[in-house]
mmCIF file of C-alpha atoms in Angstrom:
data_model
loop_
_atom_site.group_PDB
_atom_site.id
_atom_site.type_symbol
_atom_site.label_atom_id
_atom_site.label_comp_id
_atom_site.label_asym_id
_atom_site.label_seq_id
_atom_site.Cartn_x
_atom_site.Cartn_y
_atom_site.Cartn_z
ATOM 1 C CA MET A 1 -198.025 -46.023 16.497
ATOM 2 C CA SER A 2 -200.456 -43.573 18.606
ATOM 3 C CA ARG A 3 -199.140 -40.863 20.640
ATOM 4 C CA LEU A 4 -198.943 -41.492 24.218
ATOM 5 C CA ARG A 5 -201.555 -39.701 26.225
ATOM 6 C CA VAL A 6 -200.340 -38.481 29.675
ATOM 7 C CA GLU A 7 -202.202 -37.313 33.078
ATOM 8 C CA VAL A 8 -201.179 -36.794 36.868
ATOM 9 C CA CYS A 9 -202.922 -38.500 39.352
ATOM 10 C CA THR A 10 -203.419 -36.446 42.523
ATOM 11 C CA ASP A 11 -205.811 -37.992 44.585
ATOM 12 C CA ASP A 12 -205.980 -41.196 46.891
ATOM 13 C CA LEU A 13 -208.821 -42.987 45.313
ATOM 14 C CA GLY A 14 -207.440 -42.683 41.849
ATOM 15 C CA PHE A 15 -204.297 -44.100 42.727
ATOM 16 C CA ALA A 16 -205.892 -47.070 44.456
ATOM 17 C CA ASP A 17 -208.091 -47.703 41.319
ATOM 18 C CA LEU A 18 -204.760 -48.215 39.334
ATOM 19 C CA ALA A 19 -204.064 -51.506 41.070
ATOM 20 C CA PRO A 20 -204.767 -53.843 38.065
ATOM 21 C CA HIS A 21 -203.303 -51.760 35.520
ATOM 22 C CA TRP A 22 -200.330 -51.139 37.646
ATOM 23 C CA HIS A 23 -199.582 -55.013 37.966
ATOM 24 C CA ARG A 24 -199.726 -55.621 34.188
ATOM 25 C CA LEU A 25 -197.160 -52.652 33.698
ATOM 26 C CA HIS A 26 -194.761 -53.939 36.826
ATOM 27 C CA ARG A 27 -194.874 -57.425 35.190
ATOM 28 C CA SER A 28 -193.704 -55.674 31.682
ATOM 29 C CA CYS A 29 -190.997 -53.799 33.182
ATOM 30 C CA ARG A 30 -188.143 -55.649 33.326
ATOM 31 C CA THR A 31 -186.036 -53.482 35.593
ATOM 32 C CA ALA A 32 -188.957 -53.388 38.117
ATOM 33 C CA THR A 33 -188.126 -54.071 41.821
ATOM 34 C CA PRO A 34 -190.633 -55.278 44.449
ATOM 35 C CA PHE A 35 -190.818 -51.471 45.857
ATOM 36 C CA GLN A 36 -192.379 -50.347 42.696
ATOM 37 C CA SER A 37 -195.085 -52.481 42.929
ATOM 38 C CA HIS A 38 -198.365 -50.722 43.259
ATOM 39 C CA ALA A 39 -199.449 -52.855 46.628
ATOM 40 C CA TRP A 40 -195.953 -51.562 48.261
ATOM 41 C CA LEU A 41 -196.424 -47.870 47.037
ATOM 42 C CA HIS A 42 -200.137 -47.245 47.919
ATOM 43 C CA SER A 43 -199.744 -48.687 50.937
ATOM 44 C CA TRP A 44 -196.640 -46.657 51.999
ATOM 45 C CA TRP A 45 -198.558 -43.590 50.882
ATOM 46 C CA LEU A 46 -201.712 -44.697 53.088
ATOM 47 C CA SER A 47 -199.062 -44.733 55.781
ATOM 48 C CA TYR A 48 -196.720 -42.178 55.263
ATOM 49 C CA GLY A 49 -198.190 -39.831 52.616
ATOM 50 C CA VAL A 50 -199.394 -36.144 53.103
ATOM 51 C CA PRO A 51 -202.639 -35.347 51.944
ATOM 52 C CA GLY A 52 -202.524 -33.077 48.518
ATOM 53 C CA ARG A 53 -198.710 -33.845 47.789
ATOM 54 C CA LEU A 54 -199.555 -37.113 45.742
ATOM 55 C CA ARG A 55 -198.076 -36.610 42.145
ATOM 56 C CA VAL A 56 -198.116 -39.767 40.043
ATOM 57 C CA HIS A 57 -197.405 -39.437 36.403
ATOM 58 C CA LEU A 58 -198.755 -41.837 34.177
ATOM 59 C CA ALA A 59 -198.314 -42.564 30.267
ATOM 60 C CA TYR A 60 -201.142 -44.441 28.445
ATOM 61 C CA GLN A 61 -201.304 -45.959 24.874
ATOM 62 C CA ASP A 62 -204.355 -46.852 23.552
ATOM 63 C CA GLY A 63 -205.931 -46.975 26.874
ATOM 64 C CA GLU A 64 -203.066 -49.506 28.189
ATOM 65 C CA LEU A 65 -200.750 -48.051 31.231
ATOM 66 C CA VAL A 66 -197.244 -48.039 29.644
ATOM 67 C CA GLY A 67 -195.270 -45.439 31.974
ATOM 68 C CA ALA A 68 -195.734 -44.594 35.748
ATOM 69 C CA ALA A 69 -193.329 -42.249 37.843
ATOM 70 C CA PRO A 70 -194.956 -42.360 41.158
ATOM 71 C CA LEU A 71 -193.950 -39.279 42.836
ATOM 72 C CA MET A 72 -194.953 -36.706 45.774
ATOM 73 C CA ARG A 73 -194.161 -32.991 45.881
ATOM 74 C CA VAL A 74 -192.124 -32.162 49.268
ATOM 75 C CA LEU A 75 -191.482 -28.734 50.266
ATOM 76 C CA ARG A 76 -188.615 -29.330 52.577
ATOM 77 C CA PRO A 77 -185.505 -28.901 52.602
ATOM 78 C CA LEU A 78 -186.235 -27.686 49.125
ATOM 79 C CA PRO A 79 -189.243 -27.640 46.802
ATOM 80 C CA ALA A 80 -188.988 -31.158 44.933
ATOM 81 C CA LEU A 81 -190.916 -34.103 43.294
ATOM 82 C CA VAL A 82 -189.418 -37.153 45.171
ATOM 83 C CA PRO A 83 -190.391 -40.903 44.791
ATOM 84 C CA LEU A 84 -192.879 -42.381 46.581
ATOM 85 C CA GLY A 85 -191.433 -45.103 49.121
ATOM 86 C CA GLY A 86 -189.289 -42.880 51.592
ATOM 87 C CA THR A 87 -186.563 -44.182 53.550
ATOM 88 C CA ILE A 88 -187.865 -47.492 54.080
ATOM 89 C CA SER A 89 -187.559 -48.612 50.409
ATOM 90 C CA ASP A 90 -184.371 -49.816 49.099
ATOM 91 C CA PHE A 91 -185.111 -49.035 45.428
ATOM 92 C CA THR A 92 -187.139 -46.165 43.779
ATOM 93 C CA ASP A 93 -187.791 -45.808 39.783
ATOM 94 C CA VAL A 94 -190.193 -45.121 36.996
ATOM 95 C CA LEU A 95 -191.944 -48.129 35.337
ATOM 96 C CA LEU A 96 -191.383 -48.485 31.952
ATOM 97 C CA ASP A 97 -193.280 -51.299 29.675
ATOM 98 C CA ASP A 98 -190.481 -53.188 27.821
ATOM 99 C CA ALA A 99 -192.442 -52.780 24.424
ATOM 100 C CA CYS A 100 -192.558 -49.261 24.234
ATOM 101 C CA ALA A 101 -189.819 -47.865 26.862
ATOM 102 C CA GLU A 102 -188.413 -45.468 24.596
ATOM 103 C CA GLU A 103 -191.843 -43.795 24.002
ATOM 104 C CA ALA A 104 -193.094 -44.267 27.880
ATOM 105 C CA ALA A 105 -189.631 -42.292 28.614
ATOM 106 C CA ASP A 106 -190.323 -39.527 26.458
ATOM 107 C CA ALA A 107 -193.986 -39.014 27.436
ATOM 108 C CA LEU A 108 -192.940 -39.059 31.027
ATOM 109 C CA THR A 109 -190.266 -36.497 30.601
ATOM 110 C CA GLY A 110 -192.381 -34.366 28.786
ATOM 111 C CA ALA A 111 -195.035 -34.488 31.650
ATOM 112 C CA LEU A 112 -192.296 -33.936 34.322
ATOM 113 C CA MET A 113 -190.994 -31.055 32.600
ATOM 114 C CA ALA A 114 -194.670 -29.412 32.949
ATOM 115 C CA SER A 115 -194.491 -30.511 36.300
ATOM 116 C CA ALA A 116 -191.258 -29.025 37.562
ATOM 117 C CA ARG A 117 -192.191 -25.303 37.117
ATOM 118 C CA GLY A 118 -190.834 -24.492 40.851
ATOM 119 C CA ALA A 119 -189.531 -28.021 41.914
ATOM 120 C CA LEU A 120 -186.793 -29.530 41.649
ATOM 121 C CA ILE A 121 -187.311 -33.817 40.343
ATOM 122 C CA ASP A 122 -185.062 -35.663 42.636
ATOM 123 C CA LEU A 123 -184.890 -39.344 41.807
ATOM 124 C CA GLY A 124 -182.817 -40.959 44.357
ATOM 125 C CA GLU A 125 -181.772 -44.524 45.296
ATOM 126 C CA VAL A 126 -182.179 -45.824 41.651
ATOM 127 C CA ARG A 127 -180.954 -49.328 41.042
ATOM 128 C CA PRO A 128 -178.385 -49.472 37.818
ATOM 129 C CA GLY A 129 -180.109 -49.746 34.512
ATOM 130 C CA GLY A 130 -183.514 -48.453 36.121
ATOM 131 C CA GLY A 131 -186.030 -46.832 33.995
ATOM 132 C CA ALA A 132 -185.113 -43.184 35.574
ATOM 133 C CA GLU A 133 -182.005 -43.256 33.527
ATOM 134 C CA GLN A 134 -184.086 -42.892 30.288
ATOM 135 C CA LEU A 135 -185.614 -39.714 31.860
ATOM 136 C CA HIS A 136 -182.215 -38.709 32.836
ATOM 137 C CA ALA A 137 -181.182 -38.993 29.291
ATOM 138 C CA ASN A 138 -183.964 -37.195 27.763
ATOM 139 C CA TRP A 139 -183.830 -34.275 29.973
ATOM 140 C CA PRO A 140 -183.560 -31.263 27.922
ATOM 141 C CA SER A 141 -182.606 -28.984 30.652
ATOM 142 C CA ALA A 142 -180.288 -28.822 33.645
ATOM 143 C CA ARG A 143 -179.372 -32.359 35.070
ATOM 144 C CA ARG A 144 -177.226 -34.350 37.631
ATOM 145 C CA GLN A 145 -176.208 -37.532 38.075
ATOM 146 C CA LEU A 146 -174.670 -38.643 41.781
ATOM 147 C CA SER A 147 -173.596 -41.597 43.637
ATOM 148 C CA ASP A 148 -176.512 -42.783 46.410
ATOM 149 C CA SER A 149 -176.560 -46.018 48.798
ATOM 150 C CA ARG A 150 -174.078 -49.010 48.079
ATOM 151 C CA CYS A 151 -176.257 -52.221 47.534
ATOM 152 C CA LEU A 152 -174.703 -55.713 47.835
ATOM 153 C CA GLU A 153 -175.971 -58.699 45.097
ATOM 154 C CA LEU A 154 -175.038 -62.249 44.806
ATOM 155 C CA PRO A 155 -175.883 -63.996 41.573
ATOM 156 C CA ALA A 156 -179.615 -66.081 41.565
ATOM 157 C CA GLU A 157 -177.969 -69.252 42.141
ATOM 158 C CA GLY A 158 -178.663 -72.095 45.042
ATOM 159 C CA MET A 159 -176.625 -72.548 47.977
ATOM 160 C CA ASP A 160 -174.164 -75.152 46.511
ATOM 161 C CA ALA A 161 -173.139 -72.329 43.867
ATOM 162 C CA LEU A 162 -172.957 -69.845 46.646
ATOM 163 C CA LEU A 163 -170.721 -71.778 48.673
ATOM 164 C CA SER A 164 -168.099 -72.262 45.618
ATOM 165 C CA ARG A 165 -167.720 -68.838 45.713
ATOM 166 C CA LEU A 166 -165.928 -68.574 48.999
ATOM 167 C CA PRO A 167 -162.438 -70.029 49.919
ATOM 168 C CA SER A 168 -162.513 -73.806 50.832
ATOM 169 C CA ASN A 169 -161.826 -73.159 54.657
ATOM 170 C CA ARG A 170 -164.587 -70.762 54.714
ATOM 171 C CA ALA A 171 -166.972 -73.082 52.723
ATOM 172 C CA GLN A 172 -166.240 -75.771 55.196
ATOM 173 C CA ARG A 173 -167.607 -73.851 58.022
ATOM 174 C CA ALA A 174 -170.516 -72.462 56.659
ATOM 175 C CA ARG A 175 -171.430 -76.028 55.465
ATOM 176 C CA ALA A 176 -170.599 -77.181 59.295
ATOM 177 C CA LYS A 177 -172.915 -74.201 60.180
ATOM 178 C CA LEU A 178 -175.932 -75.481 57.980
ATOM 179 C CA ARG A 179 -175.374 -79.250 59.261
ATOM 180 C CA LYS A 180 -175.885 -77.682 62.614
ATOM 181 C CA ILE A 181 -178.962 -76.339 62.086
ATOM 182 C CA ASP A 182 -180.227 -79.424 60.307
ATOM 183 C CA ALA A 183 -179.021 -80.978 63.285
ATOM 184 C CA LEU A 184 -180.934 -78.910 65.357
ATOM 185 C CA GLY A 185 -184.523 -79.695 63.868
ATOM 186 C CA ILE A 186 -185.128 -75.926 62.776
ATOM 187 C CA GLU A 187 -187.904 -76.490 60.095
ATOM 188 C CA GLN A 188 -189.023 -73.690 58.012
ATOM 189 C CA ARG A 189 -192.368 -72.856 56.394
ATOM 190 C CA ASP A 190 -194.009 -70.049 53.885
ATOM 191 C CA VAL A 191 -196.633 -68.438 55.571
ATOM 192 C CA PRO A 192 -199.903 -68.324 53.574
ATOM 193 C CA PRO A 193 -201.164 -64.812 52.780
ATOM 194 C CA GLU A 194 -204.281 -65.063 55.200
ATOM 195 C CA GLU A 195 -201.505 -65.512 58.306
ATOM 196 C CA VAL A 196 -199.625 -62.618 56.823
ATOM 197 C CA PRO A 197 -200.327 -60.098 59.508
ATOM 198 C CA THR A 198 -200.186 -62.342 62.548
ATOM 199 C CA ALA A 199 -196.312 -63.719 61.204
ATOM 200 C CA LEU A 200 -195.266 -60.073 60.789
ATOM 201 C CA ARG A 201 -196.343 -59.306 64.151
ATOM 202 C CA THR A 202 -193.935 -61.940 65.448
ATOM 203 C CA LEU A 203 -191.251 -60.726 62.753
ATOM 204 C CA LEU A 204 -191.205 -57.706 64.420
ATOM 205 C CA GLU A 205 -191.325 -58.795 67.750
ATOM 206 C CA LEU A 206 -188.369 -60.943 66.929
ATOM 207 C CA HIS A 207 -186.863 -58.162 65.442
ATOM 208 C CA GLY A 208 -186.804 -56.026 68.490
ATOM 209 C CA LEU A 209 -185.798 -58.585 70.625
ATOM 210 C CA GLN A 210 -183.141 -59.169 68.588
ATOM 211 C CA TRP A 211 -181.724 -55.711 68.291
ATOM 212 C CA GLN A 212 -182.712 -54.766 72.102
ATOM 213 C CA GLY A 213 -179.945 -52.713 73.405
ATOM 214 C CA ARG A 214 -177.963 -52.569 70.353
ATOM 215 C CA GLY A 215 -179.735 -49.575 68.656
ATOM 216 C CA VAL A 216 -182.726 -50.801 66.496
ATOM 217 C CA THR A 217 -184.135 -48.775 63.762
ATOM 218 C CA ARG A 218 -186.860 -47.075 65.330
ATOM 219 C CA GLU A 219 -189.168 -46.745 62.780
ATOM 220 C CA HIS A 220 -189.507 -50.529 62.401
ATOM 221 C CA LEU A 221 -191.164 -50.761 65.802
ATOM 222 C CA ARG A 222 -193.570 -47.740 65.200
ATOM 223 C CA PRO A 223 -197.537 -48.967 64.632
ATOM 224 C CA ARG A 224 -197.397 -47.368 60.879
ATOM 225 C CA PHE A 225 -194.369 -49.310 59.996
ATOM 226 C CA GLU A 226 -196.475 -52.616 61.008
ATOM 227 C CA GLU A 227 -199.697 -51.515 59.162
ATOM 228 C CA HIS A 228 -197.815 -50.657 56.033
ATOM 229 C CA LEU A 229 -196.185 -54.116 56.291
ATOM 230 C CA ALA A 230 -199.496 -55.812 56.661
ATOM 231 C CA ARG A 231 -201.494 -54.227 54.266
ATOM 232 C CA ALA A 232 -198.501 -54.224 51.565
ATOM 233 C CA VAL A 233 -197.028 -57.841 51.702
ATOM 234 C CA GLY A 234 -200.428 -59.290 52.276
ATOM 235 C CA GLU A 235 -201.572 -58.309 49.018
ATOM 236 C CA MET A 236 -197.751 -58.948 47.455
ATOM 237 C CA THR A 237 -198.006 -62.386 48.828
ATOM 238 C CA ARG A 238 -201.332 -63.217 46.964
ATOM 239 C CA GLN A 239 -199.483 -61.880 43.708
ATOM 240 C CA GLY A 240 -196.271 -63.761 43.988
ATOM 241 C CA ASP A 241 -194.278 -60.384 45.116
ATOM 242 C CA ALA A 242 -193.549 -61.350 48.490
ATOM 243 C CA VAL A 243 -193.055 -64.514 50.975
ATOM 244 C CA VAL A 244 -192.874 -64.498 54.686
ATOM 245 C CA THR A 245 -191.057 -67.665 56.208
ATOM 246 C CA GLU A 246 -190.851 -68.758 59.820
ATOM 247 C CA PHE A 247 -188.179 -71.093 61.013
ATOM 248 C CA ARG A 248 -189.550 -72.994 63.963
ATOM 249 C CA LEU A 249 -187.508 -75.119 66.648
ATOM 250 C CA ASP A 250 -189.678 -77.442 69.096
ATOM 251 C CA GLY A 251 -192.721 -76.194 67.887
ATOM 252 C CA GLU A 252 -191.932 -72.128 68.497
ATOM 253 C CA VAL A 253 -191.120 -69.707 66.049
ATOM 254 C CA VAL A 254 -187.542 -68.569 66.544
ATOM 255 C CA ALA A 255 -187.321 -66.598 63.477
ATOM 256 C CA ALA A 256 -189.105 -64.846 60.620
ATOM 257 C CA ASP A 257 -188.172 -63.683 57.356
ATOM 258 C CA LEU A 258 -189.604 -61.297 54.900
ATOM 259 C CA THR A 259 -188.420 -61.533 51.189
ATOM 260 C CA LEU A 260 -189.608 -59.495 48.471
ATOM 261 C CA LEU A 261 -189.854 -60.457 44.874
ATOM 262 C CA SER A 262 -189.821 -59.056 41.186
ATOM 263 C CA PRO A 263 -189.282 -60.403 37.998
ATOM 264 C CA ALA A 264 -185.814 -59.362 38.323
ATOM 265 C CA LEU A 265 -184.557 -59.978 41.747
ATOM 266 C CA ALA A 266 -185.367 -61.391 45.052
ATOM 267 C CA GLY A 267 -184.081 -59.241 48.368
ATOM 268 C CA GLY A 268 -184.301 -60.083 51.921
ATOM 269 C CA TYR A 269 -185.847 -57.104 53.434
ATOM 270 C CA LEU A 270 -186.339 -57.663 57.161
ATOM 271 C CA TYR A 271 -186.170 -60.643 59.464
ATOM 272 C CA GLY A 272 -186.106 -61.199 63.335
ATOM 273 C CA ALA A 273 -184.545 -63.760 65.440
ATOM 274 C CA HIS A 274 -184.836 -64.866 69.014
ATOM 275 C CA PRO A 275 -181.767 -63.987 71.082
ATOM 276 C CA GLY A 276 -181.564 -67.674 72.253
ATOM 277 C CA LEU A 277 -180.406 -68.868 68.717
ATOM 278 C CA ARG A 278 -177.173 -67.213 69.535
ATOM 279 C CA GLY A 279 -176.557 -69.316 72.636
ATOM 280 C CA ARG A 280 -177.201 -72.418 70.542
ATOM 281 C CA LYS A 281 -174.682 -71.005 68.079
ATOM 282 C CA VAL A 282 -177.065 -70.899 65.215
ATOM 283 C CA ASP A 283 -175.719 -68.636 62.578
ATOM 284 C CA VAL A 284 -178.859 -66.883 61.381
ATOM 285 C CA ALA A 285 -177.363 -65.194 58.619
ATOM 286 C CA THR A 286 -176.254 -68.466 56.846
ATOM 287 C CA MET A 287 -179.936 -70.055 57.289
ATOM 288 C CA LEU A 288 -181.559 -67.137 55.836
ATOM 289 C CA LEU A 289 -179.366 -66.961 53.121
ATOM 290 C CA ARG A 290 -179.932 -70.869 52.252
ATOM 291 C CA SER A 291 -183.621 -70.138 52.530
ATOM 292 C CA CYS A 292 -183.503 -67.526 49.795
ATOM 293 C CA ALA A 293 -181.171 -69.163 47.485
ATOM 294 C CA GLN A 294 -183.323 -72.155 47.378
ATOM 295 C CA ARG A 295 -186.274 -70.134 46.489
ATOM 296 C CA ILE A 296 -184.629 -67.805 43.721
ATOM 297 C CA ASP A 297 -182.248 -70.846 42.137
ATOM 298 C CA GLY A 298 -183.958 -71.583 38.845
ATOM 299 C CA SER A 299 -186.680 -68.888 38.741
ATOM 300 C CA GLY A 300 -184.934 -66.965 36.023
ATOM 301 C CA ARG A 301 -184.208 -64.026 38.254
ATOM 302 C CA ALA A 302 -180.803 -62.216 37.849
ATOM 303 C CA ALA A 303 -179.974 -61.391 41.181
ATOM 304 C CA LEU A 304 -180.250 -62.286 44.937
ATOM 305 C CA SER A 305 -179.802 -58.557 46.382
ATOM 306 C CA MET A 306 -178.664 -58.076 50.122
ATOM 307 C CA LEU A 307 -180.280 -54.400 49.567
ATOM 308 C CA ARG A 308 -178.642 -51.298 51.245
ATOM 309 C CA GLY A 309 -175.839 -51.750 53.480
ATOM 310 C CA ASN A 310 -172.350 -52.802 53.759
ATOM 311 C CA GLU A 311 -172.757 -55.020 56.782
ATOM 312 C CA PRO A 312 -169.704 -57.314 57.437
ATOM 313 C CA TYR A 313 -171.655 -60.472 57.466
ATOM 314 C CA LYS A 314 -172.405 -59.619 54.068
ATOM 315 C CA GLN A 315 -169.086 -59.287 52.815
ATOM 316 C CA HIS A 316 -168.486 -62.953 53.865
ATOM 317 C CA TRP A 317 -170.076 -63.956 50.775
ATOM 318 C CA ARG A 318 -167.950 -62.272 48.240
ATOM 319 C CA PRO A 319 -171.008 -60.134 46.909
ATOM 320 C CA GLU A 320 -170.851 -57.679 44.185
ATOM 321 C CA VAL A 321 -171.203 -54.032 45.003
ATOM 322 C CA ARG A 322 -173.838 -52.121 43.121
ATOM 323 C CA VAL A 323 -174.213 -48.340 43.719
ATOM 324 C CA ASN A 324 -177.701 -46.832 43.422
ATOM 325 C CA GLN A 325 -177.962 -43.764 41.340
ATOM 326 C CA ARG A 326 -179.838 -40.311 42.269
ATOM 327 C CA PHE A 327 -180.772 -38.184 39.298
ATOM 328 C CA LEU A 328 -181.219 -34.421 39.770
ATOM 329 C CA LEU A 329 -183.792 -32.673 36.858
ATOM 330 C CA ALA A 330 -184.119 -28.905 36.771
ATOM 331 C CA ARG A 331 -185.477 -26.206 34.778
ATOM 332 C CA ARG A 332 -183.859 -22.801 34.243
ATOM 333 C CA ARG A 333 -185.874 -21.148 37.162
ATOM 334 C CA THR A 334 -185.054 -24.314 39.409
ATOM 335 C CA LEU A 335 -181.123 -24.263 38.799
ATOM 336 C CA PRO A 336 -180.476 -22.993 42.287
ATOM 337 C CA LEU A 337 -182.445 -25.865 43.562
ATOM 338 C CA LEU A 338 -179.966 -28.316 41.686
ATOM 339 C CA TRP A 339 -177.003 -26.542 43.050
ATOM 340 C CA ALA A 340 -177.813 -26.493 46.404
ATOM 341 C CA SER A 341 -178.639 -30.359 46.418
ATOM 342 C CA THR A 342 -175.620 -31.196 44.917
ATOM 343 C CA LEU A 343 -173.566 -29.316 47.250
ATOM 344 C CA HIS A 344 -175.404 -30.838 50.316
ATOM 345 C CA ALA A 345 -174.646 -34.314 48.669
ATOM 346 C CA GLY A 346 -171.401 -33.772 48.849
ATOM 347 C CA LEU A 347 -170.967 -32.399 52.207
ATOM 348 C CA ARG A 348 -172.846 -35.407 53.277
ATOM 349 C CA ARG A 349 -170.467 -37.843 51.424
ATOM 350 C CA ARG A 350 -167.508 -36.112 53.145
ATOM 351 C CA ALA A 351 -169.467 -36.303 56.495
ATOM 352 C CA GLY A 352 -169.711 -39.917 56.000
ATOM 353 C CA ALA A 353 -166.248 -40.358 54.921
ATOM 354 C CA VAL A 354 -165.121 -38.812 58.281
ATOM 355 C CA LEU A 355 -167.551 -40.840 60.351
ATOM 356 C CA ARG A 356 -166.375 -43.923 58.701
ATOM 357 C CA ALA A 357 -163.153 -43.450 59.635
ATOM 358 C CA LEU A 358 -163.666 -42.595 63.077
ATOM 359 C CA ARG A 359 -165.797 -45.680 63.314
ATOM 360 C CA ARG A 360 -162.540 -47.741 61.757
ATOM 361 C CA TRP A 361 -160.231 -46.166 64.135
ATOM 362 C CA ARG A 362 -162.555 -46.843 67.267
ATOM 363 C CA ASP A 363 -162.822 -50.441 66.142
ATOM 364 C CA GLY A 364 -159.390 -50.859 65.834
ATOM 365 C CA ARG A 365 -158.719 -49.615 69.247
ATOM 366 C CA ARG A 366 -160.804 -52.309 70.579
ATOM 367 C CA ARG A 367 -159.894 -55.990 71.528
ATOM 368 C CA PRO A 368 -161.268 -58.444 68.801
ATOM 369 C CA ALA A 369 -164.497 -59.875 69.694
ATOM 370 C CA THR A 370 -165.606 -63.698 69.207
ATOM 371 C CA GLU A 371 -167.341 -63.653 65.788
ATOM 372 C CA ALA A 372 -171.429 -63.550 66.482
ATOM 373 C CA SER A 373 -173.589 -66.035 64.621
ATOM 374 C CA GLY A 374 -176.219 -63.941 62.439
ATOM 375 C CA PRO A 375 -175.858 -60.214 61.444
ATOM 376 C CA ALA A 376 -173.987 -57.999 63.806
#
């Protein structure tokens, strides 16, 4: 087997030119998630990246891209190399071709050792089983593995199988909600790629209405987020890595959903629903779950991911909890950065536990509210 060649891409045009090679690698990596697709990462960089900070580590075998670590350099709060994708990406990881994963991991480990002269390697939000685990196992110097966000997953099965996971009384209520949706005549359709930008604009408008007065995530309302989604999802839809679904009632779009796809999983990323659906007793969460379950059933994917977050409506379906991992890799001269990051993570974890306890205490003092339709 020939020795792998490694290089680091640091310019936007070079990153853009990697698209066809990256797409093949993404398809050849069984652990890849939609957030490692070239369309998602390159679009994210165009909207959120800082010029001069790009550090995409690449491994080639006989001219074929077999490994990629999409990173960038940050200076705050500590000098580090961190994954592209930022907080709007639920998973980060490296890509390793299944046919030579060990060799690609070895090559990327060596490249990262050379790059980590004065910076910590900080790989957060890695899904269990991800390729970054191999880099962590290979790392010859100081390293730490920490827990990151909790994600919830269901098996990649049809709606009947998902309903069978529930207690009989809860399953009956869910079936009644689905019958009500069908009786209202809500129709759904997959949006073709050329209509995706307009459909996403509608989705974001509905998302803002849905959360009005309830603390919407501000980033979802910013122009750069819409630009990123339109650019990334348009291309991902053409490649089969995303689908935008519209739900119409009396000819009007009353809900829209963005589902991201990879060989391993499907995940509902973002949706918007008109507040009027609550008045008509439409359970939006159940409607969207059925749509995604229909899409993934029989696809060969392993999981229907509810992505990050532990919201109560997700718990109704008895999902499995999967905890993302964070890998900190350091050289001798960057050991203080590793210690500082580990300490900071511990303090955040304790602060989070205190906040959750305060919320439980606060919620316990409130009178139980009527169950809302759709996500709280």
